[in-house]
CSV table of C-alpha atoms and ligand atoms in Angstrom, one decimal:
chain,number,residue,atom,x,y,z
A,247,MET,CA,232.1,169.5,120.4
A,248,SER,CA,231.1,167.8,117.1
A,249,LEU,CA,229.2,169.7,114.5
A,250,PRO,CA,225.7,168.6,113.5
A,251,PRO,CA,225.5,166.4,110.4
A,252,ILE,CA,224.7,167.8,107.0
A,253,PRO,CA,222.4,165.4,105.1
A,254,LEU,CA,222.5,165.0,101.3
A,255,PHE,CA,218.9,166.2,101.3
A,256,ASP,CA,216.5,167.0,104.1
A,257,LEU,CA,212.7,166.5,103.7
A,258,GLN,CA,212.0,167.3,107.4
A,259,LYS,CA,212.5,171.1,107.1
A,260,GLN,CA,210.3,171.5,104.1
A,261,HIS,CA,207.6,169.3,105.6
A,262,GLN,CA,207.6,171.0,109.0
A,263,ALA,CA,207.3,174.4,107.3
A,264,LEU,CA,204.2,173.3,105.4
A,265,ARG,CA,202.7,170.8,107.8
A,266,THR,CA,199.6,172.7,108.7
A,267,GLN,CA,198.7,173.5,105.1
A,268,LEU,CA,199.5,169.9,104.0
A,269,ASN,CA,197.5,168.3,106.7
A,270,ALA,CA,194.5,170.5,105.9
A,271,ALA,CA,194.7,169.9,102.2
A,272,ALA,CA,195.1,166.1,102.6
A,273,LEU,CA,192.1,166.0,105.1
A,274,ASP,CA,189.9,168.0,102.7
A,275,ALA,CA,190.7,165.6,99.9
A,276,LEU,CA,190.1,162.6,102.2
A,277,ASN,CA,186.8,163.8,103.4
A,278,SER,CA,185.6,164.9,99.9
A,279,MET,CA,184.8,161.2,99.1
A,280,ARG,CA,186.3,161.9,95.6
A,281,TRP,CA,189.4,159.9,95.9
A,282,LEU,CA,190.4,159.5,92.2
A,283,LEU,CA,190.3,161.9,89.3
A,284,GLY,CA,188.3,164.6,91.2
A,285,PRO,CA,188.7,168.4,91.4
A,286,GLN,CA,192.1,168.3,93.2
A,287,THR,CA,193.6,166.3,90.3
A,288,GLU,CA,192.0,168.5,87.7
A,289,LYS,CA,193.3,171.7,89.3
A,290,PHE,CA,196.8,170.3,89.9
A,291,GLU,CA,197.0,169.3,86.2
A,292,GLU,CA,195.9,172.9,85.1
A,293,THR,CA,198.5,174.5,87.4
A,294,PHE,CA,201.4,172.2,86.4
A,295,ALA,CA,200.6,172.6,82.7
A,296,GLU,CA,200.7,176.4,83.1
A,297,LEU,CA,204.0,176.2,85.1
A,298,ILE,CA,205.7,174.1,82.5
A,299,GLY,CA,204.1,176.1,79.7
A,300,VAL,CA,202.4,173.3,77.9
A,301,LYS,CA,198.8,172.7,76.8
A,302,TYR,CA,198.2,169.5,78.6
A,303,CYS,CA,199.2,167.8,81.8
A,304,ILE,CA,198.0,164.3,82.6
A,305,SER,CA,198.7,163.1,86.2
A,306,CYS,CA,199.5,159.5,87.0
A,307,SER,CA,200.8,157.2,89.6
A,308,SER,CA,204.6,157.7,89.3
A,309,GLY,CA,207.4,158.9,87.1
A,310,ALA,CA,207.9,155.4,85.9
A,311,SER,CA,204.3,155.1,84.8
A,312,ALA,CA,204.5,158.6,83.2
A,313,LEU,CA,207.3,157.4,81.0
A,314,GLN,CA,205.5,154.2,80.1
A,315,ILE,CA,202.2,155.9,79.3
A,316,ALA,CA,203.9,158.7,77.3
A,317,LEU,CA,205.9,156.1,75.2
A,318,SER,CA,202.7,154.1,74.5
A,319,ALA,CA,200.7,157.2,73.7
A,320,ALA,CA,203.4,158.2,71.2
A,321,GLY,CA,202.9,154.9,69.5
A,322,ILE,CA,205.9,153.0,70.7
A,323,GLN,CA,205.3,149.2,70.6
A,324,GLU,CA,206.8,145.8,70.2
A,325,GLY,CA,209.4,145.6,67.5
A,326,ASP,CA,210.4,149.3,67.9
A,327,GLU,CA,213.8,150.6,69.2
A,328,VAL,CA,214.1,153.5,71.6
A,329,ILE,CA,217.5,155.2,72.1
A,330,THR,CA,218.3,156.2,75.6
A,331,THR,CA,221.2,156.7,78.1
A,332,PRO,CA,222.6,154.0,80.3
A,333,PHE,CA,223.5,156.6,83.0
A,334,THR,CA,220.1,156.9,84.7
A,335,PHE,CA,217.7,155.3,87.0
A,336,ILE,CA,216.3,152.0,85.8
A,337,ALA,CA,212.7,153.3,85.4
A,338,THR,CA,214.0,154.9,82.2
A,339,THR,CA,214.6,151.5,80.5
A,340,THR,CA,211.9,149.6,82.3
A,341,SER,CA,209.3,151.9,80.8
A,342,ILE,CA,210.6,151.1,77.3
A,343,SER,CA,210.5,147.4,78.0
A,344,LEU,CA,207.0,147.6,79.3
A,345,THR,CA,205.8,148.9,75.9
A,346,GLY,CA,207.3,145.8,74.2
A,347,ALA,CA,210.0,147.9,72.5
A,348,LYS,CA,213.7,147.4,72.9
A,349,PHE,CA,216.0,150.1,74.4
A,350,VAL,CA,219.3,150.9,72.7
A,351,PHE,CA,222.0,152.7,74.7
A,352,ALA,CA,224.1,155.7,73.5
A,353,ASP,CA,227.0,157.0,75.5
A,354,ILE,CA,226.9,160.3,77.4
A,355,ASP,CA,228.4,163.7,76.9
A,356,PRO,CA,231.3,164.1,79.4
A,357,HIS,CA,230.4,167.7,80.3
A,358,THR,CA,226.7,167.4,81.0
A,359,PHE,CA,226.4,163.6,81.8
A,360,ASN,CA,223.4,163.6,79.4
A,361,ILE,CA,223.0,161.4,76.3
A,362,SER,CA,225.4,162.3,73.5
A,363,ALA,CA,223.7,163.5,70.4
A,364,GLN,CA,226.5,162.2,68.2
A,365,ASP,CA,226.2,158.7,69.7
A,366,ILE,CA,222.4,158.8,69.2
A,367,GLU,CA,223.0,159.3,65.4
A,368,ARG,CA,225.3,156.2,65.4
A,369,LYS,CA,222.7,154.0,67.0
A,370,ILE,CA,219.8,154.8,64.7
A,371,THR,CA,218.5,151.7,62.7
A,372,LYS,CA,215.4,151.1,60.6
A,373,LYS,CA,213.6,150.0,63.8
A,374,THR,CA,214.4,153.2,65.8
A,375,LYS,CA,211.1,155.0,66.6
A,376,ALA,CA,212.0,157.3,69.5
A,377,ILE,CA,214.7,159.0,71.6
A,378,LEU,CA,214.4,159.1,75.3
A,379,PRO,CA,216.8,161.8,76.7
A,380,VAL,CA,217.0,162.1,80.5
A,381,HIS,CA,217.7,165.6,81.9
A,382,LEU,CA,220.1,164.2,84.5
A,383,TYR,CA,220.7,165.9,87.8
A,384,GLY,CA,218.3,168.7,86.6
A,385,TYR,CA,220.4,169.9,83.6
A,386,PRO,CA,218.7,169.8,80.2
A,387,ALA,CA,220.0,167.3,77.6
A,388,ASP,CA,221.1,168.8,74.2
A,389,MET,CA,217.5,169.2,73.0
A,390,ALA,CA,218.4,171.4,70.0
A,391,ALA,CA,220.5,168.5,68.5
A,392,ILE,CA,218.1,165.8,69.7
A,393,MET,CA,215.1,167.5,68.0
A,394,ARG,CA,217.1,168.0,64.8
A,395,ILE,CA,218.0,164.3,64.7
A,396,ALA,CA,214.4,163.4,65.5
A,397,ASN,CA,213.0,165.6,62.7
A,398,ASP,CA,215.6,164.2,60.2
A,399,HIS,CA,214.7,160.6,61.0
A,400,ASN,CA,211.0,161.0,61.9
A,401,LEU,CA,211.4,159.9,65.5
A,402,LYS,CA,209.3,160.7,68.6
A,403,VAL,CA,211.1,162.4,71.6
A,404,ILE,CA,209.9,161.6,75.1
A,405,GLU,CA,211.8,163.6,77.7
A,406,ASP,CA,212.6,162.0,81.1
A,407,CYS,CA,212.1,165.1,83.3
A,408,ALA,CA,212.0,163.2,86.6
A,409,GLN,CA,215.0,165.2,87.9
A,410,ALA,CA,214.4,168.5,86.1
A,411,HIS,CA,211.3,170.4,87.2
A,412,LEU,CA,211.5,173.9,85.8
A,413,ALA,CA,214.8,173.3,84.0
A,414,MET,CA,215.0,175.2,80.6
A,415,ALA,CA,216.8,174.8,77.3
A,416,ASP,CA,216.8,177.5,74.7
A,417,GLY,CA,214.1,179.4,76.6
A,418,VAL,CA,211.7,176.5,76.7
A,419,LYS,CA,211.0,174.5,79.9
A,420,VAL,CA,211.8,170.8,79.7
A,421,GLY,CA,208.7,168.7,79.3
A,422,GLY,CA,207.5,171.1,76.6
A,423,ILE,CA,210.3,170.5,74.0
A,424,GLY,CA,209.8,166.9,72.8
A,425,ASP,CA,206.5,165.2,71.9
A,426,ALA,CA,205.9,164.6,75.7
A,427,GLY,CA,207.7,164.9,79.0
A,428,ALA,CA,207.5,162.6,82.0
A,429,PHE,CA,207.8,164.0,85.6
A,430,SER,CA,208.2,162.2,88.9
A,431,PHE,CA,206.9,163.5,92.1
A,432,TYR,CA,208.7,160.9,94.2
A,433,PRO,CA,209.1,162.5,97.7
A,434,SER,CA,212.8,163.5,97.3
A,435,LYS,CA,212.3,165.2,93.9
A,436,ASN,CA,212.3,169.0,93.5
A,437,LEU,CA,208.5,168.8,93.6
A,438,GLY,CA,207.7,165.8,95.8
A,439,ALA,CA,204.4,164.2,96.9
A,440,CYS,CA,203.9,162.3,100.2
A,441,GLY,CA,204.0,159.0,98.3
A,442,ASP,CA,204.2,158.1,94.7
A,443,ALA,CA,203.0,160.4,91.9
A,444,GLY,CA,203.9,161.5,88.4
A,445,ALA,CA,202.7,163.4,85.3
A,446,ILE,CA,203.0,163.6,81.6
A,447,THR,CA,203.2,167.0,79.9
A,448,THR,CA,202.5,167.6,76.1
A,449,ASN,CA,201.3,170.0,73.5
A,450,ASP,CA,199.9,167.2,71.4
A,451,ALA,CA,196.1,166.8,71.8
A,452,ASP,CA,196.1,163.2,70.5
A,453,ILE,CA,199.0,162.1,72.8
A,454,ALA,CA,197.2,163.8,75.8
A,455,ALA,CA,193.9,162.0,75.0
A,456,LYS,CA,195.6,158.7,74.7
A,457,CYS,CA,197.5,159.2,78.0
A,458,ARG,CA,194.2,160.0,79.8
A,459,SER,CA,192.8,156.7,78.4
A,460,LEU,CA,195.9,154.6,79.2
A,461,ARG,CA,196.1,155.6,82.8
A,462,GLN,CA,192.7,154.1,83.4
A,463,GLY,CA,192.5,150.8,81.6
A,464,GLY,CA,192.5,152.2,78.1
A,465,ARG,CA,189.0,153.4,78.6
A,466,VAL,CA,187.1,155.3,75.8
A,467,LYS,CA,186.5,158.7,77.3
A,468,GLU,CA,183.8,158.4,79.9
A,469,ALA,CA,182.4,155.1,78.8
A,470,HIS,CA,183.1,152.8,81.7
A,471,TYR,CA,183.5,149.4,80.0
A,472,GLU,CA,184.6,150.3,76.5
A,473,TYR,CA,188.3,150.0,75.8
A,474,GLU,CA,190.1,151.5,72.9
A,475,PHE,CA,193.6,150.4,74.1
A,476,GLU,CA,195.2,148.1,76.6
A,477,GLY,CA,195.9,150.4,79.5
A,478,SER,CA,196.3,149.9,83.2
A,479,SER,CA,195.4,151.5,86.6
A,480,LEU,CA,198.0,154.2,86.8
A,481,ARG,CA,196.1,157.2,88.2
A,482,MET,CA,197.3,159.7,90.8
A,483,ASP,CA,195.0,160.0,93.9
A,484,GLU,CA,193.3,163.1,95.1
A,485,VAL,CA,195.2,163.2,98.4
A,486,GLN,CA,198.5,163.4,96.5
A,487,ALA,CA,197.0,166.0,94.1
A,488,ALA,CA,195.9,168.2,97.0
A,489,ILE,CA,199.4,167.9,98.6
A,490,LEU,CA,201.1,168.7,95.3
A,491,ARG,CA,198.9,171.8,94.8
A,492,VAL,CA,200.2,173.2,98.1
A,493,LYS,CA,203.8,172.4,97.2
A,494,THR,CA,203.6,173.6,93.5
A,495,GLN,CA,203.2,177.2,94.8
A,496,HIS,CA,206.7,176.9,96.3
A,497,LEU,CA,208.5,175.2,93.5
A,498,PRO,CA,209.7,178.5,91.8
A,499,HIS,CA,211.3,179.9,95.0
A,500,TRP,CA,212.7,176.5,96.0
A,501,THR,CA,214.3,176.3,92.6
A,502,GLU,CA,215.8,179.8,93.0
A,503,ALA,CA,217.2,178.7,96.4
A,504,ARG,CA,218.8,175.7,94.8
A,505,LYS,CA,220.5,178.1,92.2
A,506,LYS,CA,221.8,180.3,95.0
A,507,ILE,CA,223.3,177.3,96.7
A,508,ALA,CA,224.9,176.1,93.4
A,509,ALA,CA,226.5,179.6,93.0
A,510,LEU,CA,227.9,179.4,96.6
A,511,TYR,CA,229.3,175.9,95.8
A,512,ALA,CA,230.9,177.2,92.5
A,513,GLU,CA,232.6,179.9,94.5
A,514,GLY,CA,233.6,177.7,97.4
A,515,LEU,CA,235.0,174.9,95.3
A,516,GLN,CA,237.1,177.0,93.0
A,517,GLY,CA,240.7,175.8,92.6
A,518,LEU,CA,240.0,172.3,93.9
A,519,PRO,CA,240.6,169.2,91.8
A,520,VAL,CA,236.9,168.7,91.2
A,521,ALA,CA,234.9,169.5,88.0
A,522,LEU,CA,231.7,171.5,88.7
A,523,PRO,CA,228.3,171.1,87.0
A,524,PRO,CA,227.9,172.8,83.6
A,525,THR,CA,227.2,176.5,83.7
A,526,PRO,CA,223.9,177.1,81.9
A,527,PRO,CA,224.3,179.5,79.0
A,528,ASN,CA,221.7,182.2,78.3
A,529,GLY,CA,218.2,180.8,77.9
A,530,PHE,CA,219.2,177.6,79.8
A,531,SER,CA,218.4,176.8,83.4
A,532,HIS,CA,219.6,174.1,85.7
A,533,ALA,CA,217.1,172.7,88.2
A,534,TYR,CA,219.9,171.4,90.5
A,535,TYR,CA,218.0,168.3,91.7
A,536,THR,CA,221.5,167.3,92.7
A,537,TYR,CA,224.8,169.2,92.9
A,538,THR,CA,227.1,166.7,91.3
A,539,ILE,CA,230.8,167.1,90.9
A,540,ARG,CA,233.5,165.0,89.3
A,541,ALA,CA,236.2,164.3,91.9
A,542,GLU,CA,239.7,162.9,92.0
A,543,ARG,CA,239.9,160.0,94.4
A,544,ARG,CA,236.1,160.0,94.6
A,545,ASP,CA,235.6,157.0,96.9
A,546,GLU,CA,238.2,158.3,99.5
A,547,LEU,CA,236.6,161.8,99.4
A,548,GLN,CA,233.2,160.2,100.0
A,549,GLU,CA,234.5,158.3,103.0
A,550,TYR,CA,236.2,161.4,104.4
A,551,LEU,CA,233.0,163.5,104.1
A,552,LYS,CA,231.0,160.7,105.8
A,553,ALA,CA,233.4,160.9,108.7
A,554,GLN,CA,232.8,164.7,108.9
A,555,GLY,CA,229.0,164.0,109.0
A,556,ILE,CA,228.4,165.2,105.4
A,557,GLY,CA,226.0,163.2,103.4
A,558,THR,CA,226.8,162.3,99.7
A,559,ALA,CA,225.7,159.8,97.1
A,560,VAL,CA,226.9,158.4,93.8
A,561,TYR,CA,224.3,158.6,91.1
A,562,TYR,CA,225.1,156.1,89.6
A,563,PRO,CA,227.8,153.7,90.6
A,564,VAL,CA,226.8,151.0,88.1
A,565,PRO,CA,225.6,151.8,84.6
A,566,LEU,CA,222.4,150.1,83.4
A,567,TYR,CA,224.1,147.8,80.9
A,568,ARG,CA,226.2,146.3,83.8
A,569,GLN,CA,223.1,145.6,86.0
A,570,PRO,CA,222.3,141.9,86.6
A,571,ALA,CA,218.8,142.6,85.2
A,572,TYR,CA,220.4,143.3,81.8
A,573,LYS,CA,223.2,140.8,81.8
A,574,HIS,CA,221.5,138.8,79.1
A,575,LEU,CA,221.8,141.8,76.7
A,576,LYS,CA,225.6,141.4,76.6
A,577,TYR,CA,226.4,145.0,76.2
A,578,LYS,CA,230.2,145.8,76.2
A,579,PRO,CA,231.3,148.4,78.8
A,580,GLN,CA,234.1,149.5,76.4
A,581,ASP,CA,231.4,150.8,74.1
A,582,PHE,CA,230.5,153.4,76.7
A,583,PRO,CA,233.8,155.0,77.9
A,584,GLN,CA,232.2,158.2,79.1
A,585,THR,CA,229.6,156.4,81.1
A,586,GLU,CA,232.2,154.2,82.7
A,587,LYS,CA,234.4,157.2,83.6
A,588,ALA,CA,231.4,159.1,85.1
A,589,CYS,CA,230.4,156.1,87.3
A,590,ARG,CA,234.0,156.2,88.8
A,591,GLU,CA,234.1,160.0,89.3
A,592,VAL,CA,230.7,161.5,90.1
A,593,LEU,CA,229.7,162.5,93.6
A,594,SER,CA,226.6,164.4,94.7
A,595,ILE,CA,227.0,166.7,97.7
A,596,PRO,CA,224.3,168.2,99.9
A,597,MET,CA,221.6,170.1,97.9
A,598,PHE,CA,218.1,171.1,99.1
A,599,PRO,CA,216.5,174.5,99.2
A,600,GLU,CA,216.9,174.9,103.0
A,601,LEU,CA,220.6,174.3,103.1
A,602,THR,CA,222.3,177.3,104.8
A,603,GLU,CA,225.2,179.4,103.6
A,604,ASN,CA,227.2,178.1,106.7
A,605,GLU,CA,226.5,174.5,105.8
A,606,VAL,CA,227.6,175.1,102.2
A,607,ALA,CA,230.8,176.7,103.5
A,608,ARG,CA,231.4,173.7,105.8
A,609,VAL,CA,231.0,171.2,102.9
A,610,CYS,CA,233.4,173.3,100.7
A,611,GLU,CA,236.0,173.5,103.6
A,612,SER,CA,235.8,169.8,104.2
A,613,ILE,CA,236.4,169.0,100.5
A,614,ALA,CA,239.3,171.5,100.5
A,615,SER,CA,240.8,169.9,103.6
A,616,PHE,CA,240.6,166.5,102.1
A,617,TYR,CA,242.7,167.6,99.1
A,618,GLN,CA,245.2,169.4,101.3
A,619,LYS,CA,245.9,166.1,103.3
B,31,PLP,C1,215.7,159.7,85.8
B,31,PLP,C2,214.5,159.1,86.5
B,31,PLP,N1,213.6,158.6,85.7
B,31,PLP,C3,212.5,158.0,86.2
B,31,PLP,C4,212.3,158.0,87.5
B,31,PLP,C5,211.1,157.3,88.1
B,31,PLP,O1,210.3,158.1,88.9
B,31,PLP,P1,209.4,157.4,90.0
B,31,PLP,O2,210.3,157.0,91.1
B,31,PLP,O3,208.4,158.4,90.4
B,31,PLP,O4,208.7,156.2,89.4
B,31,PLP,C6,213.2,158.6,88.4
B,31,PLP,C7,213.0,158.7,89.9
B,31,PLP,O5,213.3,158.0,90.7
B,31,PLP,C8,214.4,159.1,87.9
B,31,PLP,O6,215.3,159.7,88.6
């Protein structure tokens, strides 16, 4: 008898458990006739700001728009350079291009897969105006070093928190460390909407006000047809806000469940030729959006696990500077040895709050049996 498959992530279980509440919340929002920027949005923003520990939360249509709005609100514009990582989802760089600025890549740190602070320093020019670190897989970038560099060079810091809800560095949650943080509530994220949604978090009143304006055309406060900036229609809708309000209550215990699963993996994978995710020191917290290992013979292992019914993924097989969309920029792969190596070696294995102890054990046993072959 073959064993049931173990997916990389499973949205079914979570959705089924909350279905009654989600249906009621969505229907209420639908029937309220307040479909944009109504009470659901306002209450969600209050709750999320409190959860992250910041003064302001401005909801918007996606993680990509959160990044774009945050960069523009921080004053990034044409002619500026923004230093970021090439080992990320393309929305990170698209958001920079949409402001008119140019992105400049720094290589990654081999232990955390996040942008290397040393390489950031090497890439600073007179045009550099901001650093955009990504807290990849849910582990915080080296924010102490990044904030030091930003202070020394008078740069803005916009954190890409799309994968890192409730992650923490030096006792402060990500999204509250730099000038602003950008969150995604894409359905598969640690906090996922039932559609597209995102938010910006900040402690800066001016950035917050500009974000509120930019998400609706660049409008001056409540004046309907007076525009201070060139914005766009990038609002989150009330139905998504109502759904996110239900799910936000569960985010802390879902995050704890992810941590427990990570601890089981760390135990079960001991002694195998795989490198485990970084262990967070005191004051740091990993959100485990993914559980990503470095594995010898990665592609063969992935095939082997697939044959055993175990879902995996490679985030990311091709770095951004080698994407067809960026071919014209003529980046040299040899300038990013750590990114190149990570693309060849990383493998994300099943991780979601409802994953059972038995399933984790089965994944570990399958990986062990692959290396014993
Ligand atoms: C690192 C990173 N940045 C930005 C985004 C963009 O978020 P969204 O899909 O909500 O636009 C994502 C999500 O897919 C992401 O993983």
